[in-house]
Coordinates of N, CA, C and O in Angstrom, one line a residue:
M26 N 0.8 -1.2 0.0 CA 0.0 0.0 0.0 C 0.9 1.2 0.0 O 1.8 1.3 0.8
T27 N 0.6 2.1 -0.8 CA 1.4 3.3 -1.0 C 0.8 4.4 -0.1 O -0.3 4.4 0.4
G28 N 1.6 5.5 0.0 CA 1.1 6.6 0.8 C -0.1 7.3 0.2 O -0.9 7.8 0.9
D29 N -0.2 7.3 -1.1 CA -1.4 7.9 -1.8 C -2.6 7.2 -1.5 O -3.7 7.8 -1.2
D30 N -2.6 5.8 -1.4 CA -3.8 5.0 -1.1 C -4.3 5.3 0.4 O -5.4 5.4 0.6
S31 N -3.3 5.3 1.3 CA -3.7 5.6 2.7 C -4.3 7.0 2.8 O -5.2 7.3 3.6
K32 N -3.7 8.0 2.1 CA -4.2 9.3 2.1 C -5.6 9.4 1.6 O -6.5 10.1 2.1
M33 N -5.9 8.7 0.5 CA -7.2 8.7 -0.1 C -8.3 8.1 0.9 O -9.4 8.5 1.0
K34 N -7.8 7.0 1.6 CA -8.7 6.3 2.5 C -9.0 7.3 3.7 O -10.1 7.4 4.2
G35 N -8.0 8.0 4.1 CA -8.1 8.9 5.2 C -9.0 10.1 4.9 O -9.9 10.5 5.6
D36 N -8.9 10.6 3.6 CA -9.7 11.7 3.1 C -11.2 11.2 3.0 O -12.1 11.9 3.4
A37 N -11.4 10.0 2.5 CA -12.7 9.4 2.4 C -13.4 9.3 3.8 O -14.6 9.6 4.0
M38 N -12.6 8.8 4.8 CA -13.1 8.6 6.1 C -13.5 10.0 6.7 O -14.5 10.2 7.4
L39 N -12.6 11.0 6.5 CA -12.9 12.3 7.0 C -14.1 12.9 6.4 O -15.0 13.5 7.1
T40 N -14.3 12.7 5.1 CA -15.5 13.2 4.4 C -16.7 12.5 4.9 O -17.8 13.2 5.2
H41 N -16.7 11.2 5.2 CA -17.9 10.5 5.8 C -18.2 11.0 7.2 O -19.3 11.2 7.5
M42 N -17.2 11.3 8.0 CA -17.4 11.8 9.3 C -18.0 13.2 9.3 O -18.9 13.5 10.1
I43 N -17.5 14.0 8.4 CA -18.1 15.4 8.3 C -19.5 15.3 7.8 O -20.4 16.0 8.4
T44 N -19.8 14.4 6.9 CA -21.2 14.3 6.4 C -22.1 13.8 7.5 O -23.2 14.2 7.7
L45 N -21.6 12.8 8.3 CA -22.4 12.3 9.4 C -22.7 13.3 10.5 O -23.8 13.5 10.9
V46 N -21.7 14.1 10.9 CA -21.9 15.2 11.9 C -22.8 16.2 11.3 O -23.7 16.7 12.0
F47 N -22.7 16.6 10.1 CA -23.6 17.6 9.5 C -25.0 17.0 9.5 O -26.0 17.8 9.8
S48 N -25.2 15.8 9.1 CA -26.5 15.2 9.1 C -27.2 15.2 10.5 O -28.3 15.5 10.6
L49 N -26.4 14.8 11.5 CA -26.9 14.8 12.9 C -27.3 16.2 13.3 O -28.3 16.4 14.0
L50 N -26.5 17.2 13.0 CA -26.8 18.6 13.3 C -28.1 19.0 12.6 O -28.9 19.7 13.2
M51 N -28.3 18.6 11.4 CA -29.5 19.0 10.7 C -30.8 18.3 11.3 O -31.8 18.9 11.5
I52 N -30.6 17.0 11.7 CA -31.7 16.3 12.4 C -32.0 17.0 13.7 O -33.2 17.2 14.0
L53 N -31.0 17.3 14.5 CA -31.2 18.0 15.8 C -31.9 19.4 15.6 O -32.8 19.7 16.3
T54 N -31.5 20.1 14.5 CA -32.2 21.4 14.2 C -33.6 21.2 13.9 O -34.5 22.0 14.4
I55 N -33.9 20.2 13.1 CA -35.3 19.9 12.7 C -36.2 19.6 13.9 O -37.3 20.1 14.1
I56 N -35.6 18.7 14.8 CA -36.4 18.3 16.0 C -36.6 19.5 16.9 O -37.8 19.7 17.4
I57 N -35.6 20.4 17.1 CA -35.8 21.5 18.0 C -36.9 22.5 17.4 O -37.7 23.0 18.1
T58 N -36.8 22.7 16.1 CA -37.8 23.5 15.4 C -39.2 23.0 15.6 O -40.1 23.8 15.9
F59 N -39.4 21.7 15.3 CA -40.7 21.1 15.5 C -41.2 21.2 16.9 O -42.4 21.4 17.1
N60 N -40.4 21.0 17.9 CA -40.8 21.1 19.3 C -41.2 22.5 19.6 O -42.2 22.8 20.3
S61 N -40.5 23.5 19.1 CA -40.9 24.9 19.3 C -42.2 25.2 18.6 O -43.1 25.9 19.2
L62 N -42.4 24.7 17.4 CA -43.7 24.9 16.7 C -44.8 24.3 17.5 O -45.9 24.8 17.6
E63 N -44.6 23.1 18.0 CA -45.7 22.4 18.8 C -46.0 23.2 20.0 O -47.2 23.3 20.3
S64 N -45.1 23.7 20.7 CA -45.3 24.5 21.9 C -46.1 25.8 21.6 O -47.1 26.1 22.2
D65 N -45.8 26.5 20.5 CA -46.5 27.7 20.1 C -47.9 27.3 19.7 O -48.9 28.0 20.0
Y66 N -48.1 26.2 19.0 CA -49.4 25.7 18.5 C -50.3 25.4 19.7 O -51.4 25.8 19.8
K67 N -49.7 24.7 20.7 CA -50.5 24.3 21.9 C -50.9 25.5 22.7 O -52.0 25.6 23.2
D68 N -50.0 26.5 22.8 CA -50.3 27.7 23.5 C -51.4 28.5 22.8 O -52.4 28.9 23.5
F69 N -51.4 28.6 21.5 CA -52.4 29.3 20.8 C -53.8 28.6 20.9 O -54.8 29.2 21.2
I70 N -53.8 27.3 20.6 CA -55.0 26.5 20.7 C -55.5 26.5 22.2 O -56.7 26.6 22.4
G71 N -54.6 26.3 23.1 CA -55.0 26.2 24.5 C -55.7 27.5 25.0 O -56.7 27.5 25.6
R72 N -55.2 28.7 24.6 CA -55.8 29.9 25.0 C -57.2 30.1 24.4 O -58.1 30.5 25.0
N73 N -57.4 29.7 23.1 CA -58.7 29.7 22.5 C -59.7 28.8 23.2 O -60.8 29.1 23.4
E74 N -59.2 27.6 23.5 CA -60.1 26.6 24.1 C -60.5 27.0 25.5 O -61.6 26.8 26.0
I75 N -59.5 27.6 26.2 CA -59.8 28.1 27.6 C -60.9 29.2 27.5 O -61.8 29.2 28.4
Q76 N -60.9 30.1 26.5 CA -61.9 31.1 26.4 C -63.3 30.4 26.1 O -64.3 30.9 26.6
Q77 N -63.3 29.4 25.3 CA -64.5 28.7 25.1 C -65.1 28.0 26.4 O -66.3 28.1 26.6
V78 N -64.2 27.4 27.1 CA -64.6 26.7 28.4 C -65.1 27.8 29.4 O -66.1 27.6 30.0
C79 N -64.4 28.9 29.4 CA -64.9 30.0 30.3 C -66.3 30.5 29.9 O -67.1 30.7 30.7
S80 N -66.5 30.6 28.6 CA -67.9 31.0 28.1 C -68.9 30.0 28.5 O -70.0 30.4 28.9
M81 N -68.6 28.7 28.4 CA -69.5 27.7 28.8 C -69.9 27.8 30.3 O -71.0 27.7 30.7
V82 N -68.9 28.0 31.1 CA -69.1 28.0 32.6 C -69.9 29.3 32.9 O -70.9 29.2 33.7
K83 N -69.5 30.4 32.3 CA -70.3 31.7 32.6 C -71.7 31.6 32.2 O -72.6 32.0 32.9
S84 N -72.0 31.1 31.0 CA -73.4 31.0 30.5 C -74.1 29.9 31.3 O -75.3 30.1 31.5
G85 N -73.5 28.9 31.8 CA -74.1 27.9 32.6 C -74.6 28.5 33.9 O -75.7 28.3 34.4
I86 N -73.7 29.3 34.6 CA -74.0 30.0 35.8 C -75.1 31.0 35.5 O -76.1 31.2 36.3
D87 N -75.0 31.7 34.4 CA -76.0 32.8 34.1 C -77.4 32.1 34.0 O -78.4 32.7 34.3
S88 N -77.5 30.9 33.4 CA -78.8 30.3 33.2 C -79.4 29.8 34.5 O -80.7 29.6 34.6
I89 N -78.7 29.6 35.6 CA -79.3 29.1 36.8 C -79.3 30.1 37.9 O -80.0 29.9 38.9
Y90 N -78.6 31.2 37.8 CA -78.6 32.2 38.8 C -79.9 33.0 38.8 O -80.2 33.8 37.9
V91 N -80.7 32.7 39.8 CA -82.0 33.4 40.0 C -82.0 34.1 41.4 O -82.0 33.4 42.4
K92 N -82.0 35.4 41.4 CA -82.0 36.1 42.6 C -83.4 36.5 42.9 O -84.0 37.3 42.2
E93 N -83.9 36.0 44.0 CA -85.3 36.3 44.4 C -85.3 37.6 45.3 O -84.4 38.0 45.9
N94 N -86.5 38.2 45.4 CA -86.7 39.4 46.2 C -86.9 39.1 47.6 O -86.9 40.1 48.4
Y95 N -87.0 37.9 48.0 CA -87.2 37.6 49.4 C -86.2 36.5 49.8 O -85.7 35.7 49.0
N96 N -86.0 36.4 51.1 CA -85.2 35.3 51.7 C -86.0 34.2 52.0 O -87.0 34.3 52.8
S97 N -85.7 33.0 51.5 CA -86.4 31.8 51.8 C -86.2 31.4 53.3 O -85.1 31.6 53.8
P98 N -87.2 30.9 53.9 CA -87.0 30.4 55.3 C -86.1 29.2 55.4 O -85.5 28.8 56.4
D99 N -85.9 28.5 54.2 CA -85.1 27.3 54.2 C -83.9 27.5 53.2 O -84.0 28.3 52.3
N100 N -82.9 26.7 53.4 CA -81.8 26.7 52.4 C -82.4 25.9 51.2 O -83.0 24.9 51.3
S101 N -82.2 26.5 50.0 CA -82.8 25.9 48.8 C -81.9 26.0 47.6 O -81.3 27.0 47.4
T102 N -81.9 24.9 46.8 CA -81.2 24.9 45.6 C -82.1 25.5 44.5 O -83.2 25.0 44.2
N103 N -81.7 26.7 44.0 CA -82.5 27.4 43.1 C -82.3 27.0 41.6 O -83.0 27.3 40.8
G104 N -81.1 26.4 41.4 CA -80.8 26.0 40.0 C -79.7 25.0 40.0 O -78.8 25.0 40.8
K105 N -79.7 24.2 39.0 CA -78.6 23.2 38.8 C -78.5 23.0 37.3 O -79.5 22.9 36.6
I106 N -77.3 22.9 36.8 CA -77.0 22.6 35.4 C -75.9 21.6 35.3 O -75.0 21.6 36.1
I107 N -75.9 20.8 34.3 CA -74.9 19.8 34.0 C -74.3 20.2 32.7 O -75.0 20.3 31.7
L108 N -73.0 20.5 32.7 CA -72.2 20.9 31.5 C -71.4 19.8 31.0 O -70.8 19.0 31.8
E109 N -71.2 19.6 29.7 CA -70.3 18.7 29.1 C -69.1 19.5 28.7 O -69.0 19.9 27.5
L110 N -68.1 19.6 29.6 CA -66.9 20.3 29.3 C -65.9 19.4 28.6 O -66.0 18.2 28.8
P111 N -65.0 19.9 27.8 CA -64.0 19.1 27.1 C -63.2 18.3 28.2 O -62.9 18.9 29.2
D112 N -62.8 17.1 27.9 CA -61.9 16.4 28.8 C -60.5 16.9 28.8 O -59.8 16.8 29.8
R113 N -60.1 17.5 27.7 CA -58.7 18.0 27.6 C -58.7 19.4 26.9 O -59.6 19.6 26.0
I114 N -57.7 20.2 27.1 CA -57.5 21.4 26.4 C -56.2 21.4 25.7 O -55.2 21.1 26.4
A115 N -56.2 21.5 24.4 CA -55.0 21.5 23.6 C -54.2 20.2 23.9 O -53.0 20.1 24.0
D116 N -55.0 19.1 24.0 CA -54.4 17.8 24.3 C -53.7 17.7 25.6 O -52.7 16.9 25.7
M117 N -54.1 18.5 26.6 CA -53.5 18.5 27.9 C -54.6 18.4 28.9 O -55.7 19.0 28.7
D118 N -54.3 17.8 30.1 CA -55.3 17.8 31.2 C -55.3 19.2 31.7 O -54.4 20.0 31.6
Y119 N -56.5 19.5 32.3 CA -56.6 20.8 32.9 C -57.6 20.8 34.1 O -58.2 19.8 34.4
R120 N -57.6 21.9 34.8 CA -58.6 22.0 35.9 C -59.1 23.4 36.0 O -58.5 24.4 35.5
I121 N -60.4 23.5 36.5 CA -61.0 24.8 36.7 C -61.3 24.9 38.2 O -61.8 23.9 38.8
R122 N -61.0 26.0 38.8 CA -61.3 26.1 40.2 C -61.8 27.6 40.5 O -61.3 28.5 39.8
F123 N -62.7 27.7 41.4 CA -63.2 29.1 41.7 C -62.3 29.7 42.7 O -61.8 29.1 43.7
I124 N -61.9 30.9 42.4 CA -61.1 31.8 43.3 C -61.8 33.1 43.4 O -61.9 33.8 42.4
N125 N -62.4 33.4 44.6 CA -63.3 34.5 44.8 C -64.4 34.6 43.7 O -65.1 33.6 43.6
K126 N -64.4 35.6 42.9 CA -65.5 35.7 41.9 C -64.9 35.4 40.5 O -65.4 36.0 39.5
T127 N -63.9 34.6 40.4 CA -63.3 34.2 39.1 C -63.2 32.7 39.0 O -63.1 32.0 40.0
A128 N -63.1 32.2 37.8 CA -62.8 30.8 37.6 C -61.4 30.8 36.9 O -61.2 31.3 35.9
A129 N -60.5 30.1 37.7 CA -59.1 30.0 37.1 C -59.1 28.7 36.4 O -59.4 27.6 36.9
I130 N -58.6 28.7 35.1 CA -58.5 27.6 34.2 C -57.1 27.4 33.9 O -56.4 28.4 33.4
E131 N -56.5 26.2 34.2 CA -55.1 26.0 33.9 C -54.8 24.6 33.4 O -55.4 23.7 33.9
T132 N -53.9 24.5 32.4 CA -53.5 23.2 31.9 C -52.5 22.6 32.9 O -51.8 23.3 33.6
L133 N -52.4 21.3 32.8 CA -51.5 20.6 33.7 C -50.4 19.9 33.0 O -49.7 19.0 33.6
G134 N -50.2 20.1 31.7 CA -49.1 19.5 31.0 C -47.8 20.1 31.1 O -47.5 21.0 32.0
R135 N -46.9 19.7 30.2 CA -45.5 20.2 30.2 C -45.6 21.7 29.9 O -44.8 22.5 30.5
L136 N -46.5 22.1 29.0 CA -46.7 23.5 28.7 C -47.8 24.0 29.6 O -48.9 23.5 29.6
R137 N -47.6 25.1 30.3 CA -48.6 25.7 31.2 C -49.3 26.8 30.5 O -48.7 27.8 30.1
V138 N -50.6 26.6 30.3 CA -51.5 27.7 29.7 C -52.6 27.9 30.7 O -53.2 27.0 31.1
N139 N -52.7 29.2 31.1 CA -53.8 29.5 32.1 C -54.4 30.8 31.9 O -53.8 31.7 31.3
D140 N -55.6 31.0 32.4 CA -56.3 32.3 32.3 C -57.4 32.3 33.4 O -57.7 31.2 33.9
T141 N -57.9 33.4 33.7 CA -59.0 33.5 34.6 C -60.2 34.2 33.9 O -60.0 35.1 33.0
C142 N -61.4 33.8 34.3 CA -62.5 34.5 33.7 C -63.4 35.0 34.9 O -63.6 34.3 35.9
K143 N -63.8 36.3 34.8 CA -64.6 36.9 35.9 C -66.0 36.4 35.8 O -66.6 36.5 34.7
I144 N -66.6 36.0 36.9 CA -68.0 35.6 36.9 C -68.9 36.8 37.2 O -69.8 37.1 36.5
G145 N -68.7 37.4 38.4 CA -69.4 38.6 38.7 C -70.7 38.5 39.4 O -71.3 39.6 39.7
F146 N -71.3 37.4 39.7 CA -72.5 37.3 40.4 C -72.3 37.4 41.9 O -71.3 36.9 42.4
A147 N -73.2 38.0 42.6 CA -73.1 38.1 44.0 C -73.3 36.8 44.8 O -74.5 36.5 45.1
A148 N -72.3 36.1 44.9 CA -72.4 34.8 45.6 C -71.0 34.3 46.0 O -70.0 34.9 45.6
N149 N -70.9 33.3 46.9 CA -69.7 32.7 47.3 C -69.5 31.5 46.3 O -70.5 30.8 46.0
Y150 N -68.3 31.3 45.9 CA -68.0 30.3 44.9 C -67.1 29.2 45.5 O -66.2 29.5 46.3
T151 N -67.4 28.0 45.2 CA -66.6 26.9 45.7 C -66.6 25.7 44.7 O -67.5 25.6 43.8
G152 N -65.6 24.9 44.8 CA -65.5 23.7 43.9 C -64.5 23.8 42.8 O -63.9 24.9 42.5
S153 N -64.3 22.7 42.2 CA -63.4 22.6 41.0 C -63.8 21.4 40.2 O -64.6 20.6 40.6
T154 N -63.2 21.3 39.0 CA -63.5 20.2 38.1 C -62.3 20.1 37.2 O -61.5 21.0 37.0
S155 N -62.1 18.9 36.6 CA -61.1 18.7 35.6 C -61.7 18.4 34.3 O -61.2 17.6 33.5
G156 N -62.8 19.0 34.0 CA -63.5 18.9 32.7 C -64.4 17.7 32.7 O -64.8 17.2 33.8
G157 N -64.9 17.4 31.6 CA -65.9 16.3 31.5 C -67.3 16.7 32.0 O -67.6 17.9 31.9
R158 N -68.0 15.8 32.4 CA -69.4 16.0 32.9 C -69.3 16.8 34.3 O -68.8 16.2 35.2
T159 N -69.8 18.0 34.3 CA -69.6 18.9 35.4 C -71.0 19.5 35.9 O -71.7 19.9 35.0
E160 N -71.2 19.4 37.2 CA -72.4 20.0 37.7 C -72.2 21.3 38.4 O -71.2 21.4 39.2
I161 N -73.0 22.3 38.1 CA -72.9 23.6 38.8 C -74.3 23.8 39.5 O -75.3 23.7 38.9
N162 N -74.3 24.1 40.8 CA -75.5 24.4 41.6 C -75.5 25.8 42.1 O -74.4 26.3 42.5
F163 N -76.7 26.4 42.2 CA -76.9 27.7 42.8 C -77.8 27.4 44.0 O -78.9 27.0 43.8
T164 N -77.3 27.7 45.2 CA -78.0 27.5 46.4 C -78.2 28.9 47.1 O -77.3 29.6 47.3
A165 N -79.5 29.2 47.5 CA -79.8 30.4 48.3 C -80.0 29.9 49.7 O -80.8 29.0 50.0
Y166 N -79.3 30.5 50.7 CA -79.4 30.2 52.1 C -80.4 31.1 52.8 O -80.6 32.2 52.3
S167 N -80.9 30.6 53.9 CA -82.0 31.4 54.6 C -81.4 32.7 55.2 O -82.1 33.6 55.4
N168 N -80.1 32.8 55.4 CA -79.5 34.0 55.9 C -79.2 35.1 54.8 O -78.6 36.1 55.1
G169 N -79.6 34.8 53.6 CA -79.4 35.7 52.5 C -78.2 35.5 51.6 O -78.0 36.2 50.6
N170 N -77.3 34.6 52.1 CA -76.1 34.3 51.3 C -76.4 33.4 50.1 O -77.4 32.6 50.2
N171 N -75.7 33.5 49.1 CA -75.8 32.6 47.9 C -74.5 31.9 47.7 O -73.4 32.4 47.9
M172 N -74.6 30.6 47.2 CA -73.5 29.8 46.9 C -73.6 29.2 45.5 O -74.6 28.7 45.2
I173 N -72.5 29.3 44.8 CA -72.4 28.6 43.5 C -71.3 27.6 43.7 O -70.2 27.9 44.0
A174 N -71.7 26.3 43.5 CA -70.7 25.2 43.7 C -70.6 24.4 42.3 O -71.5 24.2 41.6
M175 N -69.3 24.0 42.1 CA -69.0 23.2 40.9 C -68.3 21.9 41.3 O -67.5 21.9 42.2
R176 N -68.7 20.8 40.6 CA -68.0 19.6 40.9 C -68.1 18.7 39.6 O -69.1 18.8 38.9
R177 N -67.1 17.8 39.5 CA -67.1 16.9 38.4 C -68.0 15.7 38.8 O -67.9 15.2 39.9
L178 N -68.8 15.2 37.9 CA -69.6 14.1 38.1 C -68.9 12.8 37.7 O -68.1 12.7 36.9

């Protein structure tokens, strides 16, 4: 074997190594780009779906909230509604919980998307749900207080 043959084999091996490293870098760049696009897409879709869920909860409460002009001598449930909320938002698990007069909606996946929607009815709010079949109750108490409760069925 001459020196020219070994030099050609060395050059060929170096060319293959450079091609392999370049190919791996291209694959890594593509993977990182697609992960970034997926996160942006989930964030955009998640925010839109959260607004839809917020509207469903607000309209559900609006349909059962009945404020009477007198205080009942008994505690009474004045309204109840069952909502079919989506099981997932942007393909991520989520939860809704009442905090004061707002409903906080947050995803529980790797990407955190959250928002709050103001409810605004004069009542105490309690409960939470993780989507799916959800019941919302409006209860008027004999002392004049009102309670809106939410729970997953």
